[in-house]
Amino acid sequence: MIHMTDKKANENDKPRIGVFVCSCGSNIGGFVDVPSVADYAKTLPDVVYATQNMYTCAEDGLSNIREAIRKHNLNRVIVASCTPRTHAPLFQATCEGAGLNKYLFTFVNIREHCSWVHMKEKDLASKKAKDLIRMGVARARLLIPQEEAKVEVEPVGLVIGGGVSGMSAAASMADMGFQVHLVEKDGELGGFVRLLNNLYVTEKGAAETIAPLIAKVKGHKNIVLHLNSTVKSVEGFIGNYTVGIAPKGGEEKKSKVGTIVVATGALEFVPEGLYGYNQYPNVVTLTEFEILCKRKTLPKLKSVAFVQCVGSRGQKMSYCSRICCNVAIKNAINIVDNYEGMLGVMEKEGTLIDKIPRQKKATDEILERRRRRRGRGSEGEGDAEEVKLGPSDKIEVTVFNRDVMSYGVEHELTYNKAREKRVKFVRYTVDHLPKVFMEDNQLKITYFHETLKLERTMPVDMVVLSTPLVAQPDAGDLSKMLKVPLGQEGFFLEAHVKLRPVDFATDGIYVAGTCKGPADISESVIQGSAAASRAAIPMAKGYVQAEALSSVVDETKCTGCGTCIEVCPYGALRKNEKGFAEVIIAACKGCGCCGATCPEGAISMTNYTDAQLLAEAKASLDEEV
Amino acid sequence: MADKTSGEWEPKVIGFLCNWCSYAGADLCGVSRYQYPTNIRAVRVMCSTRISPHLVLDIFKAGADGVLLGGCHIGDCHYITGNYYTEKRVRLMKRLLEESGLEADRLRLEWVSASEGEKFSKIVTEFTEHVRKLGPSKVKKDESLMARVAAADDASETFRLRALSGKEFGLVTKGNVYNNKLDPAELDKIIDSATEEEFERSLILELSRTKPRSVKELGGIMELPTDKVLRHIVVLRQKNMITMEHPEGFTPTYKTIEIGGEQ
Ligand SMILES: Cc1cc2nc3c(=O)[nH]c(=O)nc-3n(C[C@H](O)[C@H](O)[C@H](O)COP(=O)(O)OP(=O)(O)OC[C@H]3O[C@@H](n4cnc5c(N)ncnc54)[C@H](O)[C@@H]3O)c2cc1C
Ligand code: SF4
Ligand code: SF4
Ligand code: FES
């Protein structure tokens, strides 16, 4: 499984170092005495060749390096120029081209770290450049050639979670020709969307909208569907995972997979103890409300209040759940438009349904106030009827909000539409949270009118609480099993918010959908497809190559205490059959944490050994000779 | 670096910079031409978490006047949790420096992101000046200080301190094997007293390396009550790290066992 690239230099050869000092035009040459630095380099131990170039990274500079390697039989190369962060790959490739292992190359930064930051002190800058090269030489003398491990990648994907994001990921990977195991803990595909009534922007039925995706996944020849199943164990590393998948109560079956996509979704926050939830029967959450609408089991209502940001944005959860404003607007419009179609006889099963009262007559007071607000007298003259009324004449909908986050083009239009339909948006602040209570057998909501600076009370028949999406309670188990991190709020944490939004820092594992934070369906589908294409890269390539930066365990010193395994952020260490720590080269990123931690000092770092670092650092303390 | 022309002392400052943030910040500092004193010599490491206390203490032993560790801001480490460990280890290094008597503020930890070029120049300028005020490190000139810094270095390499600083982050975030999360202040206390003990023991070993010494003599040099020295010696003898010589004489002396023994 592991192939090694050819070893190019013998580690026992006496170092023969070549130093190439770059002027970088005047970028270095203007502020550092390059000729004297190059002369000085010649005097350092094991340096057999030193020269200066105008531009070392230009073709003649590079061919100068290649020639010198051959002519002077160099087995170490030092370039003193700009920064390794941009130019190391170029010079390393040049060395390799001339038959020198790239790990025998040393970079010394005399531009960003010297000439450009000491522009008015040529003597001191030149002295520093000499010191830096002396440090580089000290390091170069201790370098040893390294081999890079090539690891084959199993062209099979695993997707955990069969919601819209997981299904999108599985379908994309399968379409690319890879076999995919899709593991869903429920008995059905579809995830949270299955519970929903209609979907915003499309206003189409939720089930109807995702039916084609479910059909595609079910019928795909490359997808192995594991319903009612969970992942019980994960072992291995990118390209070579062995995962145990078990059906509920059944036996675990092992499969080999190369990459993994996590798409386990989120749950709705239960507002226990907030706004009379679980205290008064007709206080429900958004999801419960959608279920009522979907089943056409709404009780008769005259007035509905939505309360936004329940438990979010600094109350229980710190974040904004992003979707709930739009979901509340969707439901507000829906109830105004389709209220009559959603009324129904109460179902006797579900506990939720039981607690919704059969019928609530809106009191005259509401009707009265509603008329007043529309500019009509309570006596209602005939001409008042000419005022064109939206459907909300039948039902009054109020959305109590802190701010309405109807971002983007579509959502703002939907928000405007809701206003046209006379959905009222009333702002509240955290200093004056609305209060829900029951009085004379009537549910009421008290709020502080921010413009009038007055407390108002209004009777309502139903209160809908918009609560945030929250992380799955068992996300921690999966996080431990896969050794990928969770953020503060319990959602999975991507490698980089901006640049690697669907990758985990651990190679070979990707993330999509609401398990990494609130998102709507389109976003979840985008993320699912993105994660699939990221996961496909190593599978299409067929192998991954690991930079030789890994840690190395000395089994003669290791006691098997496991401390290193605990601190490694990538799960790149495990215990071998002998009970000693073992590095999984393909998974190790070379951070060095285990090396600095191992209580026995049994771990050293390839290419960054203590000896190399100390030699380099201490060389700076020597006096220039 | 001592300037030969003027003969004036110049602080020798070594920087360990992580590749992804602070080294990149130093690069940006150059690109933006923010100037700073020429004293610092930077060594690139992949992550600040690579820097074990031994690396730093050994460099102080070699005579460095100041050591600057640069990492990513907490939460931004390229290796996710690397710099949490750095923070814990730096605390330990400073505690050990305090024990040794070398000014702990010769060591500084700073978070510099890849976009904080100007901040890098400010930090280096400020730190260089700070070290200049502290004056040259006396480690190379003062034998007893050297012995104490060496003892601090040895202490940092003991199983106990390495294991504690390795597990510390996990203990306060994930909890111990019984899932009890430890109170960070409580843990700091445990680590502090372990640090003191390990330092004293390492110093006993350091002092008794070249010459056998009596408990009284050790107590005198270390400014410790003799019963405390004796207690350390009992532990060190159990670990087979020190041996008693001339037991027939009136005052037994102790000599460090060079090889073997459990650390
Ligand atoms: C009230 C409400 C209304 C909404 N309305 C809209 C709307 O109108 N329009 C819109 O675009 N979005 C809407 N959304 C958002 C939408 O529900 C989400 O964007 C979508 O469900 C995210 O899909 P997902 O696949 O990431 O997660 P989910 O749909 O949560 O799917 C995750 C799946 O993973 C499974 N799973 C979990 N853990 C495991 C495990 N350990 N092993 C195996 N399987 C596991 C779950 O059973 C589930 O099937 C609404 C959300 C709410 C709460
Ligand atoms: S920390 Fe060191 S001794 Fe402990 S298991 Fe890892 S390598 Fe072995
Ligand atoms: S060097 Fe870092 S990534 Fe590699 S095994 Fe050690 S802790 Fe893990
Ligand atoms: S990579 Fe910068 S501190 Fe870890």
JSON list of C-alpha atoms and ligand atoms in Angstrom, two decimals, chain A residues 159-167 183-186 188-194 196-201 226 229-231 263-268 285-288 290 323-324 326-328 330-331 411 467-469 472 474-475 478 512-525 527, ligand 1:
[
{"chain": "A", "resi": 159, "resn": "VAL", "atom": "CA", "xyz": [-21.84, 9.68, 3.67]},
{"chain": "A", "resi": 160, "resn": "ILE", "atom": "CA", "xyz": [-23.28, 9.89, 7.18]},
{"chain": "A", "resi": 161, "resn": "GLY", "atom": "CA", "xyz": [-26.80, 11.35, 7.23]},
{"chain": "A", "resi": 162, "resn": "GLY", "atom": "CA", "xyz": [-29.53, 11.06, 4.63]},
{"chain": "A", "resi": 163, "resn": "GLY", "atom": "CA", "xyz": [-30.99, 14.57, 4.72]},
{"chain": "A", "resi": 164, "resn": "VAL", "atom": "CA", "xyz": [-30.82, 16.87, 1.71]},
{"chain": "A", "resi": 165, "resn": "SER", "atom": "CA", "xyz": [-27.12, 17.60, 2.19]},
{"chain": "A", "resi": 166, "resn": "GLY", "atom": "CA", "xyz": [-26.14, 13.96, 2.62]},
{"chain": "A", "resi": 167, "resn": "MET", "atom": "CA", "xyz": [-28.29, 12.86, -0.30]},
{"chain": "A", "resi": 183, "resn": "VAL", "atom": "CA", "xyz": [-25.86, 5.73, 6.30]},
{"chain": "A", "resi": 184, "resn": "GLU", "atom": "CA", "xyz": [-29.13, 7.10, 7.72]},
{"chain": "A", "resi": 185, "resn": "LYS", "atom": "CA", "xyz": [-30.22, 6.42, 11.25]},
{"chain": "A", "resi": 186, "resn": "ASP", "atom": "CA", "xyz": [-33.92, 6.85, 10.48]},
{"chain": "A", "resi": 188, "resn": "GLU", "atom": "CA", "xyz": [-36.49, 7.05, 5.69]},
{"chain": "A", "resi": 189, "resn": "LEU", "atom": "CA", "xyz": [-34.43, 9.48, 3.67]},
{"chain": "A", "resi": 190, "resn": "GLY", "atom": "CA", "xyz": [-35.12, 13.21, 3.71]},
{"chain": "A", "resi": 191, "resn": "GLY", "atom": "CA", "xyz": [-34.06, 14.38, 7.16]},
{"chain": "A", "resi": 192, "resn": "PHE", "atom": "CA", "xyz": [-35.68, 17.41, 8.74]},
{"chain": "A", "resi": 193, "resn": "VAL", "atom": "CA", "xyz": [-37.37, 18.44, 5.51]},
{"chain": "A", "resi": 194, "resn": "ARG", "atom": "CA", "xyz": [-39.73, 15.48, 5.89]},
{"chain": "A", "resi": 196, "resn": "LEU", "atom": "CA", "xyz": [-41.94, 20.50, 6.90]},
{"chain": "A", "resi": 197, "resn": "ASN", "atom": "CA", "xyz": [-45.11, 21.71, 5.23]},
{"chain": "A", "resi": 198, "resn": "ASN", "atom": "CA", "xyz": [-44.12, 23.94, 2.36]},
{"chain": "A", "resi": 199, "resn": "LEU", "atom": "CA", "xyz": [-40.81, 25.55, 1.48]},
{"chain": "A", "resi": 200, "resn": "TYR", "atom": "CA", "xyz": [-40.05, 29.19, 1.25]},
{"chain": "A", "resi": 201, "resn": "VAL", "atom": "CA", "xyz": [-39.49, 30.87, -2.06]},
{"chain": "A", "resi": 226, "resn": "HIS", "atom": "CA", "xyz": [-28.03, 1.73, 4.95]},
{"chain": "A", "resi": 229, "resn": "SER", "atom": "CA", "xyz": [-28.23, 2.29, 10.60]},
{"chain": "A", "resi": 230, "resn": "THR", "atom": "CA", "xyz": [-25.38, 4.14, 12.24]},
{"chain": "A", "resi": 231, "resn": "VAL", "atom": "CA", "xyz": [-21.62, 4.17, 12.01]},
{"chain": "A", "resi": 263, "resn": "ALA", "atom": "CA", "xyz": [-24.04, 15.41, 7.00]},
{"chain": "A", "resi": 264, "resn": "THR", "atom": "CA", "xyz": [-25.91, 14.60, 10.16]},
{"chain": "A", "resi": 265, "resn": "GLY", "atom": "CA", "xyz": [-28.03, 17.74, 10.28]},
{"chain": "A", "resi": 266, "resn": "ALA", "atom": "CA", "xyz": [-29.40, 19.56, 13.28]},
{"chain": "A", "resi": 267, "resn": "LEU", "atom": "CA", "xyz": [-32.39, 19.64, 15.59]},
{"chain": "A", "resi": 268, "resn": "GLU", "atom": "CA", "xyz": [-34.76, 22.34, 16.68]},
{"chain": "A", "resi": 285, "resn": "THR", "atom": "CA", "xyz": [-42.46, 25.82, 18.05]},
{"chain": "A", "resi": 286, "resn": "LEU", "atom": "CA", "xyz": [-42.07, 26.62, 14.37]},
{"chain": "A", "resi": 287, "resn": "THR", "atom": "CA", "xyz": [-41.64, 22.97, 13.49]},
{"chain": "A", "resi": 288, "resn": "GLU", "atom": "CA", "xyz": [-44.67, 21.93, 15.49]},
{"chain": "A", "resi": 290, "resn": "GLU", "atom": "CA", "xyz": [-45.51, 23.37, 10.35]},
{"chain": "A", "resi": 323, "resn": "ILE", "atom": "CA", "xyz": [-33.29, 30.47, 8.65]},
{"chain": "A", "resi": 324, "resn": "CYS", "atom": "CA", "xyz": [-36.02, 31.23, 11.20]},
{"chain": "A", "resi": 326, "resn": "ASN", "atom": "CA", "xyz": [-37.55, 33.41, 6.55]},
{"chain": "A", "resi": 327, "resn": "VAL", "atom": "CA", "xyz": [-39.32, 30.33, 7.89]},
{"chain": "A", "resi": 328, "resn": "ALA", "atom": "CA", "xyz": [-41.58, 32.51, 10.06]},
{"chain": "A", "resi": 330, "resn": "LYS", "atom": "CA", "xyz": [-43.11, 31.76, 4.99]},
{"chain": "A", "resi": 331, "resn": "ASN", "atom": "CA", "xyz": [-45.51, 30.44, 7.60]},
{"chain": "A", "resi": 411, "resn": "HIS", "atom": "CA", "xyz": [-36.07, 36.81, 0.93]},
{"chain": "A", "resi": 467, "resn": "THR", "atom": "CA", "xyz": [-36.20, 28.63, 17.99]},
{"chain": "A", "resi": 468, "resn": "PRO", "atom": "CA", "xyz": [-32.76, 28.07, 16.53]},
{"chain": "A", "resi": 469, "resn": "LEU", "atom": "CA", "xyz": [-31.37, 24.94, 14.96]},
{"chain": "A", "resi": 472, "resn": "GLN", "atom": "CA", "xyz": [-27.30, 16.98, 17.28]},
{"chain": "A", "resi": 474, "resn": "ASP", "atom": "CA", "xyz": [-24.73, 12.87, 19.70]},
{"chain": "A", "resi": 475, "resn": "ALA", "atom": "CA", "xyz": [-22.44, 14.99, 17.48]},
{"chain": "A", "resi": 478, "resn": "LEU", "atom": "CA", "xyz": [-19.15, 11.16, 15.96]},
{"chain": "A", "resi": 512, "resn": "ALA", "atom": "CA", "xyz": [-22.02, 19.57, 4.76]},
{"chain": "A", "resi": 513, "resn": "GLY", "atom": "CA", "xyz": [-25.41, 20.89, 5.79]},
{"chain": "A", "resi": 514, "resn": "THR", "atom": "CA", "xyz": [-26.84, 21.95, 9.11]},
{"chain": "A", "resi": 515, "resn": "CYS", "atom": "CA", "xyz": [-24.50, 19.77, 11.15]},
{"chain": "A", "resi": 516, "resn": "LYS", "atom": "CA", "xyz": [-21.98, 22.57, 10.69]},
{"chain": "A", "resi": 517, "resn": "GLY", "atom": "CA", "xyz": [-24.40, 25.37, 11.47]},
{"chain": "A", "resi": 518, "resn": "PRO", "atom": "CA", "xyz": [-27.82, 26.68, 10.46]},
{"chain": "A", "resi": 519, "resn": "ALA", "atom": "CA", "xyz": [-28.44, 26.61, 6.71]},
{"chain": "A", "resi": 520, "resn": "ASP", "atom": "CA", "xyz": [-31.42, 26.29, 4.47]},
{"chain": "A", "resi": 521, "resn": "ILE", "atom": "CA", "xyz": [-32.04, 23.64, 1.87]},
{"chain": "A", "resi": 522, "resn": "SER", "atom": "CA", "xyz": [-30.34, 25.35, -1.08]},
{"chain": "A", "resi": 523, "resn": "GLU", "atom": "CA", "xyz": [-27.29, 25.99, 1.06]},
{"chain": "A", "resi": 524, "resn": "SER", "atom": "CA", "xyz": [-27.28, 22.43, 2.34]},
{"chain": "A", "resi": 525, "resn": "VAL", "atom": "CA", "xyz": [-27.48, 21.09, -1.21]},
{"chain": "A", "resi": 527, "resn": "GLN", "atom": "CA", "xyz": [-22.54, 22.20, 0.60]},
{"chain": "C", "resi": 1, "resn": "LIG", "atom": "C1", "xyz": [-39.16, 24.82, 11.05]},
{"chain": "C", "resi": 1, "resn": "LIG", "atom": "C2", "xyz": [-38.21, 24.77, 9.94]},
{"chain": "C", "resi": 1, "resn": "LIG", "atom": "C3", "xyz": [-38.61, 25.16, 8.67]},
{"chain": "C", "resi": 1, "resn": "LIG", "atom": "C4", "xyz": [-37.73, 25.16, 7.62]},
{"chain": "C", "resi": 1, "resn": "LIG", "atom": "N1", "xyz": [-38.17, 25.60, 6.41]},
{"chain": "C", "resi": 1, "resn": "LIG", "atom": "C5", "xyz": [-37.31, 25.66, 5.38]},
{"chain": "C", "resi": 1, "resn": "LIG", "atom": "C6", "xyz": [-37.71, 26.18, 4.13]},
{"chain": "C", "resi": 1, "resn": "LIG", "atom": "O1", "xyz": [-38.85, 26.55, 3.96]},
{"chain": "C", "resi": 1, "resn": "LIG", "atom": "N2", "xyz": [-36.80, 26.26, 3.14]},
{"chain": "C", "resi": 1, "resn": "LIG", "atom": "C7", "xyz": [-35.50, 25.85, 3.30]},
{"chain": "C", "resi": 1, "resn": "LIG", "atom": "O2", "xyz": [-34.70, 25.95, 2.38]},
{"chain": "C", "resi": 1, "resn": "LIG", "atom": "N3", "xyz": [-35.09, 25.33, 4.49]},
{"chain": "C", "resi": 1, "resn": "LIG", "atom": "C8", "xyz": [-35.96, 25.24, 5.52]},
{"chain": "C", "resi": 1, "resn": "LIG", "atom": "N4", "xyz": [-35.54, 24.73, 6.72]},
{"chain": "C", "resi": 1, "resn": "LIG", "atom": "C9", "xyz": [-34.16, 24.26, 6.84]},
{"chain": "C", "resi": 1, "resn": "LIG", "atom": "C10", "xyz": [-33.98, 22.80, 6.41]},
{"chain": "C", "resi": 1, "resn": "LIG", "atom": "O3", "xyz": [-34.73, 21.98, 7.23]},
{"chain": "C", "resi": 1, "resn": "LIG", "atom": "C11", "xyz": [-32.51, 22.42, 6.49]},
{"chain": "C", "resi": 1, "resn": "LIG", "atom": "O4", "xyz": [-31.75, 23.26, 5.66]},
{"chain": "C", "resi": 1, "resn": "LIG", "atom": "C12", "xyz": [-32.23, 21.00, 6.02]},
{"chain": "C", "resi": 1, "resn": "LIG", "atom": "O5", "xyz": [-33.00, 20.10, 6.74]},
{"chain": "C", "resi": 1, "resn": "LIG", "atom": "C13", "xyz": [-30.77, 20.65, 6.21]},
{"chain": "C", "resi": 1, "resn": "LIG", "atom": "O6", "xyz": [-30.50, 19.41, 5.65]},
{"chain": "C", "resi": 1, "resn": "LIG", "atom": "P1", "xyz": [-29.35, 18.45, 6.20]},
{"chain": "C", "resi": 1, "resn": "LIG", "atom": "O7", "xyz": [-29.29, 17.32, 5.28]},
{"chain": "C", "resi": 1, "resn": "LIG", "atom": "O8", "xyz": [-28.12, 19.22, 6.39]},
{"chain": "C", "resi": 1, "resn": "LIG", "atom": "O9", "xyz": [-29.83, 18.02, 7.66]},
{"chain": "C", "resi": 1, "resn": "LIG", "atom": "P2", "xyz": [-31.13, 17.17, 8.13]},
{"chain": "C", "resi": 1, "resn": "LIG", "atom": "O10", "xyz": [-32.27, 17.50, 7.27]},
{"chain": "C", "resi": 1, "resn": "LIG", "atom": "O11", "xyz": [-31.24, 17.45, 9.58]},
{"chain": "C", "resi": 1, "resn": "LIG", "atom": "O12", "xyz": [-30.72, 15.69, 7.87]},
{"chain": "C", "resi": 1, "resn": "LIG", "atom": "C14", "xyz": [-29.77, 15.02, 8.65]},
{"chain": "C", "resi": 1, "resn": "LIG", "atom": "C15", "xyz": [-30.02, 13.53, 8.55]},
{"chain": "C", "resi": 1, "resn": "LIG", "atom": "O13", "xyz": [-28.96, 12.84, 9.19]},
{"chain": "C", "resi": 1, "resn": "LIG", "atom": "C16", "xyz": [-29.50, 11.83, 9.99]},
{"chain": "C", "resi": 1, "resn": "LIG", "atom": "N5", "xyz": [-28.56, 11.57, 11.08]},
{"chain": "C", "resi": 1, "resn": "LIG", "atom": "C17", "xyz": [-28.29, 12.35, 12.15]},
{"chain": "C", "resi": 1, "resn": "LIG", "atom": "N6", "xyz": [-27.32, 11.81, 12.92]},
{"chain": "C", "resi": 1, "resn": "LIG", "atom": "C18", "xyz": [-26.97, 10.65, 12.32]},
{"chain": "C", "resi": 1, "resn": "LIG", "atom": "C19", "xyz": [-26.02, 9.65, 12.63]},
{"chain": "C", "resi": 1, "resn": "LIG", "atom": "N7", "xyz": [-25.24, 9.75, 13.71]},
{"chain": "C", "resi": 1, "resn": "LIG", "atom": "N8", "xyz": [-25.91, 8.61, 11.80]},
{"chain": "C", "resi": 1, "resn": "LIG", "atom": "C20", "xyz": [-26.70, 8.50, 10.69]},
{"chain": "C", "resi": 1, "resn": "LIG", "atom": "N9", "xyz": [-27.62, 9.42, 10.35]},
{"chain": "C", "resi": 1, "resn": "LIG", "atom": "C21", "xyz": [-27.75, 10.50, 11.14]},
{"chain": "C", "resi": 1, "resn": "LIG", "atom": "C22", "xyz": [-30.82, 12.34, 10.46]},
{"chain": "C", "resi": 1, "resn": "LIG", "atom": "O14", "xyz": [-31.67, 11.29, 10.82]},
{"chain": "C", "resi": 1, "resn": "LIG", "atom": "C23", "xyz": [-31.28, 13.10, 9.21]},
{"chain": "C", "resi": 1, "resn": "LIG", "atom": "O15", "xyz": [-31.99, 12.25, 8.35]},
{"chain": "C", "resi": 1, "resn": "LIG", "atom": "C24", "xyz": [-36.41, 24.72, 7.81]},
{"chain": "C", "resi": 1, "resn": "LIG", "atom": "C25", "xyz": [-35.99, 24.32, 9.07]},
{"chain": "C", "resi": 1, "resn": "LIG", "atom": "C26", "xyz": [-36.87, 24.36, 10.13]},
{"chain": "C", "resi": 1, "resn": "LIG", "atom": "C27", "xyz": [-36.40, 23.97, 11.49]}
]
